[in-house]
Coordinates of C-alpha atoms in Angstrom, one line a residue:
Chain M
M10 CA -20.7 12.9 32.6
T11 CA -20.9 12.3 28.8
A12 CA -18.8 9.4 27.7
L13 CA -16.4 9.9 24.8
L14 CA -15.8 6.2 24.5
E15 CA -18.1 3.5 25.9
L16 CA -17.8 -0.2 25.8
R17 CA -20.9 -2.3 26.6
N18 CA -20.4 -6.0 27.4
V19 CA -17.6 -6.2 24.8
S20 CA -16.2 -9.6 24.1
R21 CA -13.7 -10.9 21.6
R22 CA -13.1 -14.5 20.8
F23 CA -10.4 -16.1 18.7
G24 CA -11.8 -19.5 18.0
G25 CA -12.0 -21.1 21.5
L26 CA -9.9 -18.4 23.2
V27 CA -11.8 -15.5 24.8
A28 CA -9.2 -12.7 24.7
V29 CA -11.6 -10.0 26.0
N30 CA -14.6 -11.1 28.1
D31 CA -17.7 -9.0 28.8
V32 CA -15.9 -5.7 29.4
T33 CA -18.0 -2.6 30.2
L34 CA -16.4 0.7 30.7
K35 CA -16.7 4.5 30.0
I36 CA -14.0 7.1 29.3
A37 CA -15.1 10.7 29.7
E38 CA -13.7 13.6 27.7
G39 CA -10.5 15.1 29.1
E40 CA -9.6 12.1 31.2
I41 CA -6.2 10.4 31.4
V42 CA -7.0 6.8 32.0
G43 CA -4.5 4.0 32.6
L44 CA -5.3 0.5 31.4
L45 CA -3.2 -2.0 33.4
G46 CA -2.9 -5.7 33.4
P47 CA -0.2 -8.5 33.4
N48 CA 1.2 -9.7 30.1
G49 CA -1.5 -11.5 28.1
A50 CA -4.3 -9.9 29.9
G51 CA -6.0 -8.7 26.7
K52 CA -5.0 -5.1 26.8
T53 CA -3.8 -4.9 23.2
T54 CA -6.7 -6.9 22.0
L55 CA -9.0 -4.4 23.7
V56 CA -7.4 -1.6 21.7
N57 CA -7.7 -3.7 18.5
V58 CA -11.4 -4.2 19.2
V59 CA -12.0 -0.4 19.8
T60 CA -10.0 0.6 16.6
G61 CA -11.8 -2.0 14.5
V62 CA -8.8 -4.1 13.7
H63 CA -10.4 -7.1 15.4
P64 CA -14.1 -6.2 15.7
A65 CA -15.9 -7.3 18.8
T66 CA -17.6 -10.7 18.6
G67 CA -20.1 -9.6 21.3
G68 CA -21.3 -6.3 22.8
Q69 CA -21.1 -2.7 21.5
V70 CA -18.4 -0.1 21.2
L71 CA -19.7 3.5 21.2
F72 CA -17.6 6.6 20.3
E73 CA -19.2 9.9 20.9
G74 CA -22.4 8.0 21.3
R75 CA -22.1 6.5 17.8
D76 CA -22.0 2.7 17.4
I77 CA -18.6 1.9 15.9
T78 CA -18.5 -1.8 16.6
R79 CA -18.5 -2.9 13.0
V80 CA -17.0 0.2 11.4
P81 CA -13.8 -0.5 9.4
P82 CA -10.5 0.8 11.0
F83 CA -9.8 3.6 8.5
R84 CA -13.2 5.2 9.2
I85 CA -12.7 4.9 12.9
A86 CA -9.3 6.6 12.5
R87 CA -10.8 9.5 10.6
S88 CA -13.5 10.0 13.2
G89 CA -10.9 11.0 15.8
L90 CA -9.7 7.8 17.5
A91 CA -6.0 7.4 17.2
R92 CA -3.7 4.8 18.5
T93 CA 0.0 4.0 18.8
F94 CA 1.4 0.5 18.4
Q95 CA 3.2 -1.4 21.1
I96 CA 5.5 -2.8 18.3
V97 CA 6.2 0.4 16.4
Q98 CA 4.7 0.5 12.9
P99 CA 6.5 3.2 10.8
F100 CA 6.6 3.3 7.0
P101 CA 10.3 2.2 7.1
K102 CA 11.5 3.6 3.8
M103 CA 9.8 7.0 4.2
T104 CA 11.3 10.0 6.0
V105 CA 10.0 10.9 9.4
V106 CA 8.2 13.9 8.2
E107 CA 6.5 11.8 5.4
N108 CA 5.3 9.3 8.0
V109 CA 3.7 12.0 10.0
A110 CA 2.3 13.8 6.9
A111 CA 0.5 10.6 6.0
A112 CA -1.3 10.6 9.3
A113 CA -2.2 14.3 8.9
L114 CA -3.3 13.8 5.3
F115 CA -5.5 10.7 5.6
A116 CA -6.9 11.0 9.1
G117 CA -6.2 14.5 10.2
R118 CA -7.6 17.8 9.0
A119 CA -5.0 18.6 6.4
E120 CA -6.3 19.5 2.9
G121 CA -3.7 18.6 0.4
M122 CA 0.0 17.6 0.5
A123 CA 1.5 21.0 1.3
E124 CA -0.7 21.5 4.4
A125 CA -0.1 17.9 5.6
F126 CA 3.7 18.4 5.5
E127 CA 3.3 21.8 7.3
A128 CA 1.2 20.1 10.0
A129 CA 3.7 17.2 10.2
R130 CA 6.6 19.6 10.9
R131 CA 4.6 21.3 13.7
H132 CA 3.9 17.9 15.3
L133 CA 7.5 16.9 15.0
D134 CA 8.6 20.0 16.8
F135 CA 6.0 19.4 19.5
T136 CA 7.3 15.9 20.1
G137 CA 10.9 16.9 19.9
L138 CA 11.7 15.1 16.7
G139 CA 12.1 18.3 14.6
D140 CA 15.8 17.6 14.0
A141 CA 15.1 14.1 12.7
A142 CA 12.4 15.2 10.2
D143 CA 14.3 14.3 7.0
Q144 CA 15.8 11.1 8.3
V145 CA 14.5 7.8 6.9
A146 CA 12.3 6.2 9.6
S147 CA 14.1 2.9 9.7
T148 CA 17.3 4.6 10.9
L149 CA 15.7 6.0 14.1
T150 CA 16.6 4.7 17.5
L151 CA 13.8 2.9 19.4
A152 CA 13.1 5.8 21.7
K153 CA 12.7 8.1 18.6
R154 CA 10.5 5.6 16.8
K155 CA 8.2 5.6 19.8
R156 CA 8.2 9.4 19.6
L157 CA 7.4 9.1 15.9
E158 CA 4.3 7.0 16.9
F159 CA 3.3 9.9 19.2
A160 CA 3.7 12.4 16.4
K161 CA 1.7 10.2 14.0
G162 CA -1.0 9.8 16.6
L163 CA -1.2 13.6 17.2
A164 CA -1.2 14.4 13.5
M165 CA -4.4 12.4 13.2
N166 CA -6.0 15.2 15.2
P167 CA -7.5 12.7 17.7
K168 CA -10.2 13.3 20.3
L169 CA -9.0 10.1 22.0
L170 CA -5.4 8.8 21.8
M171 CA -4.7 5.3 22.9
L172 CA -1.0 4.7 23.8
D173 CA -0.2 1.0 23.7
E174 CA 2.9 0.5 25.8
V175 CA 4.8 3.5 24.6
N176 CA 7.4 2.9 27.2
A177 CA 8.3 -0.7 26.6
G178 CA 12.0 -1.0 25.9
L179 CA 12.9 2.5 27.0
N180 CA 15.3 3.4 29.8
S181 CA 14.1 5.4 32.8
A182 CA 15.3 8.7 31.4
E183 CA 13.5 8.1 28.2
V184 CA 10.4 7.1 30.1
E185 CA 10.5 10.4 32.0
D186 CA 10.6 12.3 28.7
A187 CA 7.7 10.2 27.3
M188 CA 5.6 10.9 30.4
R189 CA 6.3 14.7 30.2
L190 CA 5.1 14.5 26.6
I191 CA 2.0 12.6 27.5
R192 CA 1.1 15.3 30.1
K193 CA 1.7 18.0 27.4
I194 CA -0.6 16.2 25.0
A195 CA -3.3 15.9 27.7
D196 CA -3.0 19.6 28.4
S197 CA -3.7 20.3 24.8
G198 CA -7.2 18.8 25.3
V199 CA -6.7 15.2 24.0
T200 CA -8.3 12.4 26.1
I201 CA -5.8 9.7 26.7
L202 CA -5.9 6.0 27.4
I203 CA -2.5 4.6 28.5
I204 CA -2.0 0.9 28.2
E205 CA 0.9 -0.3 30.4
H206 CA 1.9 -3.3 32.4
I207 CA 4.3 -1.2 34.6
M208 CA 2.2 0.3 37.4
K209 CA 4.6 3.0 38.4
V210 CA 4.6 4.6 35.0
V211 CA 0.8 4.9 34.8
L212 CA 0.4 6.0 38.4
S213 CA 2.4 9.2 37.7
V214 CA -0.1 10.5 35.1
S215 CA -3.4 8.8 35.5
R216 CA -6.2 9.8 37.8
R217 CA -8.2 6.7 37.1
L218 CA -7.1 3.1 36.5
L219 CA -8.7 0.1 34.8
V220 CA -7.2 -3.4 35.4
L221 CA -7.7 -6.2 33.0
H222 CA -6.9 -9.8 33.8
H223 CA -7.6 -12.9 31.7
G224 CA -9.7 -10.7 29.5
E225 CA -11.9 -9.5 32.3
L226 CA -12.1 -6.0 33.8
I227 CA -11.3 -6.7 37.5
A228 CA -11.0 -3.1 38.8
D229 CA -12.0 0.4 37.8
G230 CA -11.4 3.4 40.1
L231 CA -8.9 5.7 41.7
P232 CA -5.3 4.6 41.9
E233 CA -5.3 4.1 45.7
E234 CA -8.4 1.9 45.5
V235 CA -7.2 -0.1 42.6
T236 CA -3.7 -0.7 44.0
N237 CA -5.2 -2.0 47.3
D238 CA -7.7 -4.2 45.5
R239 CA -7.2 -7.9 46.5
R240 CA -8.0 -9.2 43.0
V241 CA -5.4 -6.8 41.4
I242 CA -2.7 -7.9 43.9
E243 CA -3.6 -11.5 43.1
A244 CA -3.3 -10.9 39.4
Y245 CA 0.1 -9.2 39.8
L246 CA 1.7 -11.0 42.7
G247 CA -0.2 -14.3 43.0
K248 CA -2.7 -15.7 45.4
R249 CA -0.3 -16.6 48.2
Y250 CA 1.2 -13.2 48.4
A251 CA -2.3 -11.6 48.6
E252 CA -3.2 -14.0 51.5
K253 CA 0.1 -13.3 53.4
A254 CA -0.5 -9.6 53.0
G255 CA -3.9 -10.2 54.6
R256 CA -5.9 -8.2 52.3
Chain T
M197 CA 9.0 20.0 -13.1
K198 CA 11.9 17.7 -14.0
P199 CA 9.8 14.6 -14.8
W200 CA 7.7 16.5 -17.3
L201 CA 10.9 17.6 -19.1
W202 CA 12.0 14.0 -19.4
L203 CA 8.6 13.1 -20.7
V204 CA 9.0 15.7 -23.5
V205 CA 12.5 14.4 -24.3
F206 CA 11.1 10.8 -24.5
V207 CA 8.3 11.8 -26.8
A208 CA 10.6 13.8 -29.1
A209 CA 13.1 10.9 -29.3
C210 CA 10.3 8.4 -30.2
A211 CA 8.6 10.7 -32.7
L212 CA 11.8 11.0 -34.7
V213 CA 11.9 7.2 -35.4
P214 CA 9.4 7.2 -38.2
V215 CA 11.2 10.2 -39.8
F216 CA 14.7 8.7 -39.9
G217 CA 14.3 5.0 -39.2
N218 CA 13.5 2.1 -41.5
N219 CA 10.7 -0.3 -41.1
Y220 CA 12.7 -2.5 -38.7
A221 CA 13.4 0.5 -36.5
L222 CA 9.7 1.4 -36.6
R223 CA 8.6 -2.0 -35.6
L224 CA 11.2 -2.1 -32.8
A225 CA 10.0 1.3 -31.6
T226 CA 6.4 0.1 -31.6
I227 CA 7.4 -2.9 -29.5
M228 CA 9.4 -0.7 -27.2
C229 CA 6.3 1.5 -26.6
L230 CA 4.2 -1.6 -26.0
Y231 CA 6.7 -2.9 -23.4
A232 CA 7.0 0.5 -21.8
G233 CA 3.3 0.8 -21.6
L234 CA 2.9 -2.6 -20.0
A235 CA 5.7 -1.9 -17.5
L236 CA 4.2 1.5 -16.6
S237 CA 0.8 -0.1 -16.1
W238 CA 2.1 -2.9 -14.0
N239 CA 4.0 -0.4 -11.9
F240 CA 0.7 1.0 -10.5
I241 CA -0.2 -2.2 -8.7
G242 CA 3.2 -3.9 -8.5
G243 CA 5.5 -1.0 -7.8
M244 CA 3.4 1.6 -6.1
A245 CA 1.0 -0.6 -4.1
G246 CA 3.5 -3.4 -3.8
Y247 CA 1.1 -6.1 -4.9
P248 CA 2.8 -8.7 -7.1
S249 CA 0.2 -9.1 -9.8
F250 CA 0.4 -11.7 -12.5
A251 CA -3.0 -10.6 -14.0
A252 CA -1.5 -8.4 -16.8
A253 CA -1.8 -11.2 -19.4
A254 CA -5.5 -11.5 -18.4
F255 CA -6.1 -7.8 -19.1
F256 CA -4.0 -7.9 -22.2
G257 CA -6.0 -10.7 -23.7
L258 CA -9.3 -9.2 -22.5
G259 CA -8.4 -5.9 -24.2
A260 CA -7.4 -7.7 -27.4
Y261 CA -10.5 -9.7 -27.6
V262 CA -13.0 -6.9 -26.6
S263 CA -11.5 -4.8 -29.4
A264 CA -11.4 -7.6 -31.9
V265 CA -15.0 -8.7 -31.3
L266 CA -16.3 -5.1 -31.5
Q267 CA -14.3 -4.5 -34.7
S268 CA -15.7 -7.6 -36.3
K269 CA -19.1 -6.1 -35.5
G270 CA -18.1 -3.1 -37.5
L271 CA -17.3 -0.5 -34.8
P272 CA -14.6 2.1 -35.5
I273 CA -11.2 1.1 -34.3
G274 CA -10.8 4.0 -31.8
V275 CA -14.1 3.2 -30.1
T276 CA -13.1 -0.5 -29.7
W277 CA -9.9 0.5 -28.0
A278 CA -11.7 2.8 -25.6
A279 CA -14.2 0.0 -24.9
A280 CA -11.4 -2.4 -24.2
G281 CA -9.9 -0.1 -21.7
L282 CA -13.2 0.6 -19.9
G283 CA -14.3 -3.0 -20.0
A284 CA -11.0 -4.1 -18.4
T285 CA -11.3 -1.4 -15.8
V286 CA -14.7 -2.6 -14.7
F287 CA -13.5 -6.2 -14.7
A288 CA -10.5 -5.3 -12.6
A289 CA -12.6 -3.5 -10.1
L290 CA -14.8 -6.6 -9.6
I291 CA -11.8 -9.0 -9.5
G292 CA -9.8 -6.6 -7.4
M293 CA -12.4 -6.5 -4.7
A294 CA -12.4 -10.3 -4.6
I295 CA -8.6 -10.9 -4.5
L296 CA -6.9 -7.8 -3.3
H297 CA -7.4 -8.7 0.4
L298 CA -5.0 -11.5 -0.2
K299 CA -1.3 -10.8 0.5
G300 CA 2.0 -11.8 -1.0
H301 CA 2.2 -15.2 -2.7
Y302 CA -1.5 -15.8 -2.2
F303 CA -2.4 -12.7 -4.2
A304 CA 0.2 -13.6 -6.9
I305 CA -1.4 -17.1 -7.3
A306 CA -4.9 -15.7 -7.4
S307 CA -4.0 -13.1 -10.0
L308 CA -2.3 -15.8 -12.1
A309 CA -5.6 -17.9 -11.9
V310 CA -7.5 -14.9 -13.5
V311 CA -5.4 -15.4 -16.7
E312 CA -6.2 -19.1 -16.9
V313 CA -9.9 -18.6 -16.3
L314 CA -10.2 -15.9 -19.0
R315 CA -8.3 -17.9 -21.5
E316 CA -10.6 -20.9 -21.0
V317 CA -13.7 -18.6 -21.2
V318 CA -12.5 -17.2 -24.5
N319 CA -11.6 -20.7 -25.7
T320 CA -15.1 -22.0 -25.1
A321 CA -17.1 -18.9 -26.3
E322 CA -16.6 -20.1 -29.9
D323 CA -19.5 -18.2 -31.4
L324 CA -18.1 -14.9 -30.3
T325 CA -14.4 -15.4 -30.3
G326 CA -13.8 -18.3 -32.7
G327 CA -12.3 -20.3 -29.8
G328 CA -9.0 -22.0 -30.5
M329 CA -9.3 -21.1 -34.2
G330 CA -8.5 -17.5 -33.3
M331 CA -9.8 -14.3 -34.8
N332 CA -9.0 -12.3 -37.9
I333 CA -9.3 -8.6 -37.4
P334 CA -10.6 -6.6 -40.4
L335 CA -7.8 -4.8 -42.2
P336 CA -7.9 -1.0 -42.1
G337 CA -8.1 0.1 -45.7
M338 CA -4.7 1.9 -46.0
P339 CA -1.2 1.3 -47.3
V340 CA 1.1 -0.9 -45.1
D341 CA 3.6 1.9 -44.2
V342 CA 0.8 4.2 -43.1
Q343 CA -0.6 1.4 -41.0
A344 CA 2.8 0.9 -39.4
R345 CA 3.0 4.6 -38.5
L346 CA -0.6 4.6 -37.2
F347 CA 0.0 1.8 -34.8
F348 CA 3.3 3.1 -33.7
F349 CA 1.8 6.5 -32.8
A350 CA -1.1 4.8 -31.1
M351 CA 1.3 2.8 -28.9
L352 CA 3.4 5.9 -28.3
T353 CA 0.3 8.0 -27.3
M354 CA -0.8 5.3 -24.8
T355 CA 2.7 5.1 -23.3
V356 CA 2.9 8.8 -23.0
L357 CA -0.5 8.9 -21.4
L358 CA 0.5 6.3 -18.9
L359 CA 3.7 8.1 -18.1
A360 CA 1.8 11.3 -17.5
V361 CA -0.7 9.5 -15.2
T362 CA 2.3 8.0 -13.4
I363 CA 3.8 11.4 -12.8
V364 CA 0.5 12.8 -11.6
V365 CA -0.4 9.9 -9.4
S366 CA 3.1 9.7 -7.8
R367 CA 2.7 13.2 -6.5
S368 CA -0.9 12.9 -5.5
K369 CA -2.7 11.7 -2.4
L370 CA -3.4 8.4 -4.2
G371 CA 0.4 7.8 -4.9
F372 CA 1.2 8.7 -1.3
G373 CA -1.4 6.3 0.1
L374 CA -0.2 3.5 -2.2
R375 CA 3.4 4.0 -1.0
C376 CA 2.1 3.8 2.6
I377 CA 0.2 0.6 1.7
S378 CA 3.2 -1.0 0.1
Q379 CA 5.4 -0.4 3.2
N380 CA 3.0 -1.2 6.0
E381 CA -0.6 -1.9 5.1
D382 CA -1.8 -2.4 8.7
A383 CA -0.4 0.9 9.7
A384 CA -1.9 2.6 6.6
D385 CA -5.3 1.2 7.6
I386 CA -5.1 2.6 11.1
L387 CA -3.9 6.0 9.8
G388 CA -7.2 6.4 7.9
I389 CA -6.3 5.2 4.5
D390 CA -9.1 3.3 2.7
T391 CA -6.8 0.6 1.7
T392 CA -9.3 -1.4 -0.3
F393 CA -10.3 1.6 -2.4
Y394 CA -6.7 2.6 -3.0
K395 CA -5.6 -0.9 -4.0
V396 CA -8.6 -1.4 -6.3
A397 CA -7.9 2.0 -7.9
A398 CA -4.3 1.0 -8.6
F399 CA -5.4 -2.4 -10.0
C400 CA -7.9 -0.6 -12.3
L401 CA -5.3 1.9 -13.6
S402 CA -3.1 -1.1 -14.3
A403 CA -5.8 -3.0 -16.1
F404 CA -6.9 0.0 -18.2
G405 CA -3.3 0.6 -19.5
V406 CA -2.6 -3.1 -20.3
A407 CA -6.0 -3.6 -21.9
V408 CA -5.8 -0.6 -24.3
I409 CA -2.3 -1.8 -25.3
G410 CA -3.6 -5.3 -25.8
A411 CA -6.4 -3.8 -28.0
I412 CA -3.9 -1.8 -30.1
Y413 CA -1.7 -4.9 -30.4
A414 CA -4.6 -7.0 -31.7
S415 CA -5.4 -4.4 -34.4
W416 CA -1.7 -4.2 -35.2
V417 CA -1.0 -7.9 -35.7
Q418 CA -4.5 -8.5 -37.2
Y419 CA -4.8 -12.1 -36.0
I420 CA -5.2 -13.2 -32.4
E421 CA -5.7 -16.5 -30.6
P422 CA -6.0 -17.4 -26.9
P423 CA -2.5 -18.8 -26.4
D424 CA -1.0 -15.7 -28.0
V425 CA -2.7 -12.9 -26.2
F426 CA -3.3 -14.7 -22.9
D427 CA 0.4 -15.7 -22.9
I428 CA 1.8 -15.6 -19.3
L429 CA 4.9 -13.8 -20.6
Y430 CA 2.7 -10.7 -20.8
S431 CA 2.5 -11.0 -17.0
V432 CA 6.1 -11.8 -16.4
K433 CA 7.8 -9.4 -18.8
P434 CA 6.5 -6.1 -17.3
L435 CA 7.4 -7.3 -13.9
V436 CA 11.0 -8.0 -15.0
M437 CA 11.2 -4.7 -16.8
V438 CA 10.1 -2.8 -13.7
L439 CA 12.5 -4.7 -11.5
L440 CA 15.3 -3.8 -14.0
G441 CA 14.4 -0.2 -14.1
G442 CA 13.4 0.4 -10.5
L443 CA 10.3 -0.5 -8.6
G444 CA 7.7 2.2 -7.9
T445 CA 9.8 4.9 -9.7
I446 CA 8.5 7.1 -12.5
F447 CA 10.9 6.4 -15.3
G448 CA 12.2 3.1 -14.0
P449 CA 9.6 1.1 -16.0
V450 CA 10.5 2.9 -19.3
I451 CA 14.2 2.4 -18.7
G452 CA 13.6 -1.2 -17.8
A453 CA 11.5 -1.7 -21.0
V454 CA 14.3 -0.3 -23.2
I455 CA 16.9 -2.4 -21.5
Y456 CA 14.8 -5.5 -21.7
L457 CA 14.1 -5.0 -25.4
A458 CA 17.7 -4.4 -26.2
L459 CA 18.7 -7.6 -24.4
E460 CA 15.9 -9.5 -26.1
E461 CA 17.0 -8.4 -29.5
L462 CA 20.7 -8.9 -28.9
V463 CA 20.3 -12.4 -27.4
W464 CA 17.8 -13.4 -30.1
R465 CA 20.2 -12.5 -32.8
N466 CA 23.3 -14.1 -31.3
F467 CA 21.9 -17.2 -29.6
L468 CA 19.2 -18.3 -31.9
T469 CA 18.7 -21.8 -30.5
V470 CA 19.2 -21.1 -26.8
H471 CA 18.0 -17.5 -26.6
A472 CA 15.3 -18.1 -24.0
A473 CA 17.8 -19.7 -21.6
V474 CA 20.4 -16.9 -22.1
L475 CA 17.8 -14.2 -21.6
G476 CA 16.5 -16.0 -18.5
G477 CA 20.1 -16.2 -17.1
L478 CA 20.7 -12.6 -17.7
I479 CA 17.5 -11.5 -16.0
V480 CA 18.3 -13.6 -13.0
A481 CA 21.8 -12.1 -12.8
L482 CA 20.5 -8.5 -13.2
V483 CA 17.8 -8.9 -10.6
L484 CA 20.2 -10.6 -8.1
F485 CA 22.9 -8.0 -8.5
L486 CA 20.8 -4.9 -9.0
P487 CA 17.9 -5.5 -6.6
N488 CA 16.8 -1.8 -6.8
G489 CA 17.1 -1.5 -10.5
I490 CA 19.5 0.2 -12.8
G491 CA 17.9 3.6 -12.1
A492 CA 19.2 3.3 -8.5
V493 CA 22.7 2.6 -9.7
I494 CA 22.6 5.7 -11.9
R495 CA 21.2 7.8 -9.0
D496 CA 23.9 6.5 -6.5
R497 CA 26.7 7.2 -9.0
T498 CA 25.5 10.8 -9.6
K499 CA 25.1 11.4 -5.9
R500 CA 28.6 10.0 -5.2
A501 CA 30.0 12.2 -8.0
A502 CA 28.2 15.2 -6.5
V503 CA 29.7 14.5 -3.1
R504 CA 33.2 14.2 -4.6
S505 CA 33.2 17.3 -6.6

């Protein structure tokens, strides 16, 4: 199996705090991988390390076999690695279609403005935001802003899309919609890494789970294995519960 | 197409001044073009990229001195203006790479420091610049009224050039990228925009415009000294004009420059002793009550009128 993304002993320190500690993992092309972990486990930091926002202080990040550990974020974005933000990051005063066109123009394959806007409309239709195309981004509801993040990510024409808590703050119907969309994106051939702290959400789409706790990767495997792993139960429910459950 | 039409109207209106106006009108029109050019230049970095630069006075003085020094060495006037523009562009690229990673107030303060540093450098380089004694610029051998027209048309040409560049940039990838940066730089970065390059490009465009205008100004007034051309007002005025006219818009800076000049003239005439205080008060009021500029008010009015009819 050729790895699309590979992390080798990656660490990230902020002063004395080790947010990500010695993480080694591989993601193959075509996978839908879930990255789990309680709040503060270092999930978002890991995404920031991969995208170059906070470069790793130790170890190596490889994308398609190329070392991207010290590559600036905009170059990583252009090479086919897209992300969405946990806290949505639209260009607030631009319209929805302009937001997506920016992604298509600067990181996607669009040549020129006209083509970028054309691609943007296509991605908006795909994500179900077609009707809101000419609305100003700051007027969207949270659920629609999350969709806008999807559309932007897709417009970048990514090989790997990292979804950072796209479901946080959504109600269960909206979560269902988002999950359907994620499966649709995966079917179009994009490799996906879903970052979540709600297990149920990830279990419905991922065939492989990674669990991060205190910055360390404590589990990597099939959902059944991971959910029965003693260390994972400890991380989520505490030591005493794990002992009582006798696992 | 519409912006280009307005550009032609603007040029036509300005070009009529020397035909019908007296010398006072011509001088006023020259200053108007100078102001509009400064405002348009500042708009690249301040309006489009959203970086509150106070470096305009640095580029203005740099342009003035480059042109003055080269003219004193006997180079033709047009060559010295071009050299001033190019010199400032290179200088802005170097400075920009050093300070454009700063944000908000920090960037503003750093850009302000550039003005002070350059002023002191010019003050101390007495052999070249005459230091605090200032510099006389050789007179072009022609009648006074021809000179006045020459400098007016030079300023006008530069303003029109900057306006044309503004129109082109605002519709290009560069303008789009700058708008993204001004609204959310982190998101812009992660969407594949080379933010450093875009910001430096905006800073260079801004420096080029201001420096050439500074160079023309030096040739026009024929005597410059550091406190005059490195005056911090050259940093503040364009900012106020752009805020008056509309931040990041195409014609906002020009409209703002016209309004500012009108206010300046009226206040100067009617409140000779306290004109600075009155002008300051007016500016504060305008910026407070019209935060999106006068252009926005006109746009809203026409929109509302269109809805009603």
